[in-house]
PDB file of C-alpha atoms in Angstrom:
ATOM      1  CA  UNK A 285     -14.306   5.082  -3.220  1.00 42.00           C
ATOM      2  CA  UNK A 286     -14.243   1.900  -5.380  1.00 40.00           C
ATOM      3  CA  UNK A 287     -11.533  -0.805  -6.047  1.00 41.00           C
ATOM      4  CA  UNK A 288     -10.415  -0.762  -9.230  1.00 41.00           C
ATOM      5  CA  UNK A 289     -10.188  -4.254 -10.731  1.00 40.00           C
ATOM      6  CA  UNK A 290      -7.240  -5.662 -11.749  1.00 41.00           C
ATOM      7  CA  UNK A 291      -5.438  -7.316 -13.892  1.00 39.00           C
ATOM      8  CA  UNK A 292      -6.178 -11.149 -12.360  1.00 37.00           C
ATOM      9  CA  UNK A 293      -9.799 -10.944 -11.819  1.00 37.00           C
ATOM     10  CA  UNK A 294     -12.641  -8.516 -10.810  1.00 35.00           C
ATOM     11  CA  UNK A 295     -13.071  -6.437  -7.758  1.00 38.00           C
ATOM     12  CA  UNK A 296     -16.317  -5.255  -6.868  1.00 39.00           C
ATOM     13  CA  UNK A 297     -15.501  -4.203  -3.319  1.00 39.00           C
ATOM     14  CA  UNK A 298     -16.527  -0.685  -1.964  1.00 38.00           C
ATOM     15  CA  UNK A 299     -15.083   1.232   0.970  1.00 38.00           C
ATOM     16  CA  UNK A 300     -17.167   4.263   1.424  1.00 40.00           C
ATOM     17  CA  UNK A 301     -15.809   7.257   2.436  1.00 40.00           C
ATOM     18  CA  UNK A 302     -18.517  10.775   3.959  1.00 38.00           C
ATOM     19  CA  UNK A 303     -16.977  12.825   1.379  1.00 39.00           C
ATOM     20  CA  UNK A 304     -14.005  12.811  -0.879  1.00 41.00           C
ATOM     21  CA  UNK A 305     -10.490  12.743   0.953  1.00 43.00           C
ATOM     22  CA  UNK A 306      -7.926  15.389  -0.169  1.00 47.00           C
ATOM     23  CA  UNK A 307      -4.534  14.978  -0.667  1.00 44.00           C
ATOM     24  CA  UNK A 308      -1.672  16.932   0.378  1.00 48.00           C
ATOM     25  CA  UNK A 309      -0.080  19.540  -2.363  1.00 49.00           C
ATOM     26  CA  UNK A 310       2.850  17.557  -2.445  1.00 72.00           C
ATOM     27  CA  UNK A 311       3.806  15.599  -5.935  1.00 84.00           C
ATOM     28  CA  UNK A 312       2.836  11.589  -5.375  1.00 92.00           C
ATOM     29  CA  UNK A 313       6.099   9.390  -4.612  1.00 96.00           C
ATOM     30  CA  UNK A 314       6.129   7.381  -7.538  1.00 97.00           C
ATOM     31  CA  UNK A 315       6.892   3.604  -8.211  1.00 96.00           C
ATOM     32  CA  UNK A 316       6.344   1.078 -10.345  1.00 96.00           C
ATOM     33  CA  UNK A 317       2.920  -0.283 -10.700  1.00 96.00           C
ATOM     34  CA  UNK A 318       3.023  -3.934  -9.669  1.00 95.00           C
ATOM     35  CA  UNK A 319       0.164  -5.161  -8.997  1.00 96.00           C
ATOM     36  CA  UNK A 320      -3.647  -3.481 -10.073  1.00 97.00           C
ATOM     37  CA  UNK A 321      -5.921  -1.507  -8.088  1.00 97.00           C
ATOM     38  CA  UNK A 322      -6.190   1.417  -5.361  1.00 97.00           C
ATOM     39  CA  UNK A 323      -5.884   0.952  -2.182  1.00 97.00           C
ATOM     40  CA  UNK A 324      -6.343   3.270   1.271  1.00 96.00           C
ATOM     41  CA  UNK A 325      -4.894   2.836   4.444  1.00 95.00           C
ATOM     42  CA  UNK A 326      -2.955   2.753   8.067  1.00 95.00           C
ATOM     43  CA  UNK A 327       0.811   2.469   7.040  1.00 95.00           C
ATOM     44  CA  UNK A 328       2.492   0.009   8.568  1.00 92.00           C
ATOM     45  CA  UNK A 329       6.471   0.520   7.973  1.00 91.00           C
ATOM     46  CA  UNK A 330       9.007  -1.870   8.122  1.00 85.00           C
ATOM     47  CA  UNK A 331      12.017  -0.536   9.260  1.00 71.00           C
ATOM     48  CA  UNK A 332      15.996  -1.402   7.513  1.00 65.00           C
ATOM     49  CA  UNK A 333      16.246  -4.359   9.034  1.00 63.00           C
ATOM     50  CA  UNK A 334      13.592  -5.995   8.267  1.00 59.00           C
ATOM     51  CA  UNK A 335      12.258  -6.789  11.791  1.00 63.00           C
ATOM     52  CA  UNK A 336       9.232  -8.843  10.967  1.00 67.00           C
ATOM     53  CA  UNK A 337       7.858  -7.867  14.913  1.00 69.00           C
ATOM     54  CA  UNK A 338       5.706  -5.285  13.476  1.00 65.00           C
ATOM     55  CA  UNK A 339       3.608  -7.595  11.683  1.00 71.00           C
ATOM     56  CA  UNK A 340       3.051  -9.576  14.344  1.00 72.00           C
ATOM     57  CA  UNK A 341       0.013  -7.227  15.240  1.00 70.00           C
ATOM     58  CA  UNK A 342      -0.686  -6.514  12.068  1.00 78.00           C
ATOM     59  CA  UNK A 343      -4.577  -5.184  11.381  1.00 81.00           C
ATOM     60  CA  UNK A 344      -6.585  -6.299   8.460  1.00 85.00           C
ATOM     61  CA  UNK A 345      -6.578  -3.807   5.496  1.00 87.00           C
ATOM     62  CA  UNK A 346      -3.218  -2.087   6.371  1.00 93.00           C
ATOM     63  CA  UNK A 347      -0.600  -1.151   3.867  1.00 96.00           C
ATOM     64  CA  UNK A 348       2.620  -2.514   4.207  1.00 93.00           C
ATOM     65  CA  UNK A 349       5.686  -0.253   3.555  1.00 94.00           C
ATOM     66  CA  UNK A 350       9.042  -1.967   3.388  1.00 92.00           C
ATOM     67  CA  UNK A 351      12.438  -1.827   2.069  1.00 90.00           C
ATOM     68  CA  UNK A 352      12.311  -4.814   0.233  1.00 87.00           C
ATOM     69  CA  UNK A 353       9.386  -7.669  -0.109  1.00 83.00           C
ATOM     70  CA  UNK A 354      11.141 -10.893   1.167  1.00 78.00           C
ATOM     71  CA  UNK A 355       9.254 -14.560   1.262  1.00 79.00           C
ATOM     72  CA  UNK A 356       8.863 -14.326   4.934  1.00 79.00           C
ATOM     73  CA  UNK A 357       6.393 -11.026   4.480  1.00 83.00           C
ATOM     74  CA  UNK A 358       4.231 -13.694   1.659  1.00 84.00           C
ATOM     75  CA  UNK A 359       1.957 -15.107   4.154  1.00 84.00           C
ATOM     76  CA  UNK A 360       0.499 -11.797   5.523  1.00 88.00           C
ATOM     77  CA  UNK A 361      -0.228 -10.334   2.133  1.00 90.00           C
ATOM     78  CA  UNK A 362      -4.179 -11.583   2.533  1.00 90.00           C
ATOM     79  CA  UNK A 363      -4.303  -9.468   5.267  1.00 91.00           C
ATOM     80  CA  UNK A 364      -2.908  -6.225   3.940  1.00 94.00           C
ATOM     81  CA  UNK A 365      -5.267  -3.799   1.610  1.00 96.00           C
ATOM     82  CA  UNK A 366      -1.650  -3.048  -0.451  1.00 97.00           C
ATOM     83  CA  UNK A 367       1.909  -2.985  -0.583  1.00 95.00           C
ATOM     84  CA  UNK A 368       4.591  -0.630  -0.985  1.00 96.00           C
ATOM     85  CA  UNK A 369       8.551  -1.269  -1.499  1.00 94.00           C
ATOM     86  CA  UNK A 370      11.343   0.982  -1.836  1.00 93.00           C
ATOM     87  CA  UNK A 371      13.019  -1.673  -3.933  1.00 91.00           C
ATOM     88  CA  UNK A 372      12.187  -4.872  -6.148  1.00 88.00           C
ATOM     89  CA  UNK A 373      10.417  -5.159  -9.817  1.00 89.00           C
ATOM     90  CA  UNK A 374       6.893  -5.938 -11.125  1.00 90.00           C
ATOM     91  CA  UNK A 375       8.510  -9.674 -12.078  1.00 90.00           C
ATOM     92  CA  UNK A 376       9.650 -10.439  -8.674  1.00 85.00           C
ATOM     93  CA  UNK A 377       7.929 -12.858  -6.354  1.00 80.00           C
ATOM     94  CA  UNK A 378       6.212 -10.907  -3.637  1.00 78.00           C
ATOM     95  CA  UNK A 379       4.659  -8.554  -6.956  1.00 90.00           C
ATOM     96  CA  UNK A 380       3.525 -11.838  -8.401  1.00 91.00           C
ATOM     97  CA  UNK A 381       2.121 -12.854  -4.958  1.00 90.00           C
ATOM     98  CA  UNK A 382       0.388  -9.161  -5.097  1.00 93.00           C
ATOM     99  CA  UNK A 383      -1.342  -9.954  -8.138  1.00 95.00           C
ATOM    100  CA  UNK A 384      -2.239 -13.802  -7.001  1.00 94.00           C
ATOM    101  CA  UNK A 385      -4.059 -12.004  -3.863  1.00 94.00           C
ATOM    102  CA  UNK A 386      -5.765  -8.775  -5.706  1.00 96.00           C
ATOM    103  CA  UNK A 387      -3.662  -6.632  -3.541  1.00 96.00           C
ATOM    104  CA  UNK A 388      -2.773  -3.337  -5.143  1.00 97.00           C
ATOM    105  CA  UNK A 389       1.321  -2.893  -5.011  1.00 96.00           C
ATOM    106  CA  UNK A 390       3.696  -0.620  -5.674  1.00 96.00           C
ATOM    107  CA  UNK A 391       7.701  -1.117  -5.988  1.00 95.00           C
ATOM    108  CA  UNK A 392      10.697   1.116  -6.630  1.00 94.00           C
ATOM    109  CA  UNK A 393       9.994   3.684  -4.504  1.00 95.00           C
ATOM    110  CA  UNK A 394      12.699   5.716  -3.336  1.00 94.00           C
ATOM    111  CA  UNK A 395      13.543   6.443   0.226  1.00 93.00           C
ATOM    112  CA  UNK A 396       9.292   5.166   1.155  1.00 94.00           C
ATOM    113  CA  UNK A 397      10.217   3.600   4.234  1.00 93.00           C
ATOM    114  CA  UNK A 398      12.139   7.369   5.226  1.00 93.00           C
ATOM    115  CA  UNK A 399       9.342   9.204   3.901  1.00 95.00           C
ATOM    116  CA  UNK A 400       6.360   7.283   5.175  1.00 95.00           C
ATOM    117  CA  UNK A 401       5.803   6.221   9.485  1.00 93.00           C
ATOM    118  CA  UNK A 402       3.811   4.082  11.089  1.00 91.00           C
ATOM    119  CA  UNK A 403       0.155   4.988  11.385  1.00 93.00           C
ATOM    120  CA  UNK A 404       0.245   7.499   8.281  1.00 95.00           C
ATOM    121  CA  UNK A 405      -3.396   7.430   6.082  1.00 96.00           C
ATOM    122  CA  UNK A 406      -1.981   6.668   3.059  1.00 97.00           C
ATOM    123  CA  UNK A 407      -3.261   5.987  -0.847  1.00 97.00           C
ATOM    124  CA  UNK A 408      -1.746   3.881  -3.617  1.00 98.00           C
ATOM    125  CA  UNK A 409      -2.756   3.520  -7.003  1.00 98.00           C
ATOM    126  CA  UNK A 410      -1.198   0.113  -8.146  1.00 97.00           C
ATOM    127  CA  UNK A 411      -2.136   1.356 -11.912  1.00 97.00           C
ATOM    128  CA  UNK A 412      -0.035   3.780 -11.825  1.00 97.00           C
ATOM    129  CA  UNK A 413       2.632   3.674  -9.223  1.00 97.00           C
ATOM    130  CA  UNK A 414       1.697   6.722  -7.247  1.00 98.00           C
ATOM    131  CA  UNK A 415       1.574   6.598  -3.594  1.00 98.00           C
ATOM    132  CA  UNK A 416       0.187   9.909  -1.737  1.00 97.00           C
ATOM    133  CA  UNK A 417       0.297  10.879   2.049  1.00 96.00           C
ATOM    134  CA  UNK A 418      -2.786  11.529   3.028  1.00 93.00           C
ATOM    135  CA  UNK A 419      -2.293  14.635   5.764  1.00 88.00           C
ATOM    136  CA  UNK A 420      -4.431  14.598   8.975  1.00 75.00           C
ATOM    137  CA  UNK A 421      -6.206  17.850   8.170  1.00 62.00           C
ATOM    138  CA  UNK A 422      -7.698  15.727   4.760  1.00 59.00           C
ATOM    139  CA  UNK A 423      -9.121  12.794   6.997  1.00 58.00           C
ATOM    140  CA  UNK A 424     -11.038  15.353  10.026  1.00 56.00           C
ATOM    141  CA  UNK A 425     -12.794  17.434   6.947  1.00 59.00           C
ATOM    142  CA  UNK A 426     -13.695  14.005   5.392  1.00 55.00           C
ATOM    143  CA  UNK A 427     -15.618  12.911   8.242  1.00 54.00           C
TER     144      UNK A 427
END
């Protein structure tokens, strides 16, 4: 699967997958696109209060899924492969921060941090504000 490039500069990065990855039958949640490109993943939820403990392990390429993007969560946003938030715009900070890094994002989407946990294989399109659940059954055929 390829990176789409975005709106700041060109992507040519490739993360290749055996064979195409299915997604559940479920509609996408859907967002606002904030920030260009696709993105694949390990979740890595934030929970209500914010409790920025989780990140202190944080692996490179996961997705961050929060309630909100505040400026503490800025400095691990070269680390993650995308973000997701249940609230905030496409003009706020952390989205312009998204864009500054190439890291796809997504914003606006209701009840995420309910809908996604921690260690879900997720997929966001930062083009179009979809983000899809990727269901364990997808990921064994794929391999």
């Amino acid at each position: 699967m390829k990176k789409t490039s975005n709106s700041v500069g060109s992507m040519n990065n490739e993360t290749e997958l055996s064979a195409p990855v299915e997604v559940s039958s479920e509609q996408p949640m859907m967002g606002f696109a904030a920030s260009a490109g696709t993105a694949e993943g390990i979740a890595i939820v934030l929970d209500e209060n914010g409790d920025l403990s989780a990140l202190s392990g944080i692996k490179k390429d996961s997705i961050l899924v929060c309630k909100t993007m505040s400026r503490s969560l800025l400095v691990v946003i070269p680390k993650l492969k995308g973000i997701v938030a249940e609230v905030g715009g496409v003009f706020a900070v952390a989205s312009g921060a998204a864009r500054w890094f190439k890291v796809p994002a997504v914003v606006g989407v209701d009840g995420i941090t309910k809908k996604i946990k921690d260690g879900d294989f997720i997929r966001i399109d930062g083009d179009t504000g979809a983000v899809e659940i990727i269901p364990e059954t997808a990921l064994a055929s794929a391999v």
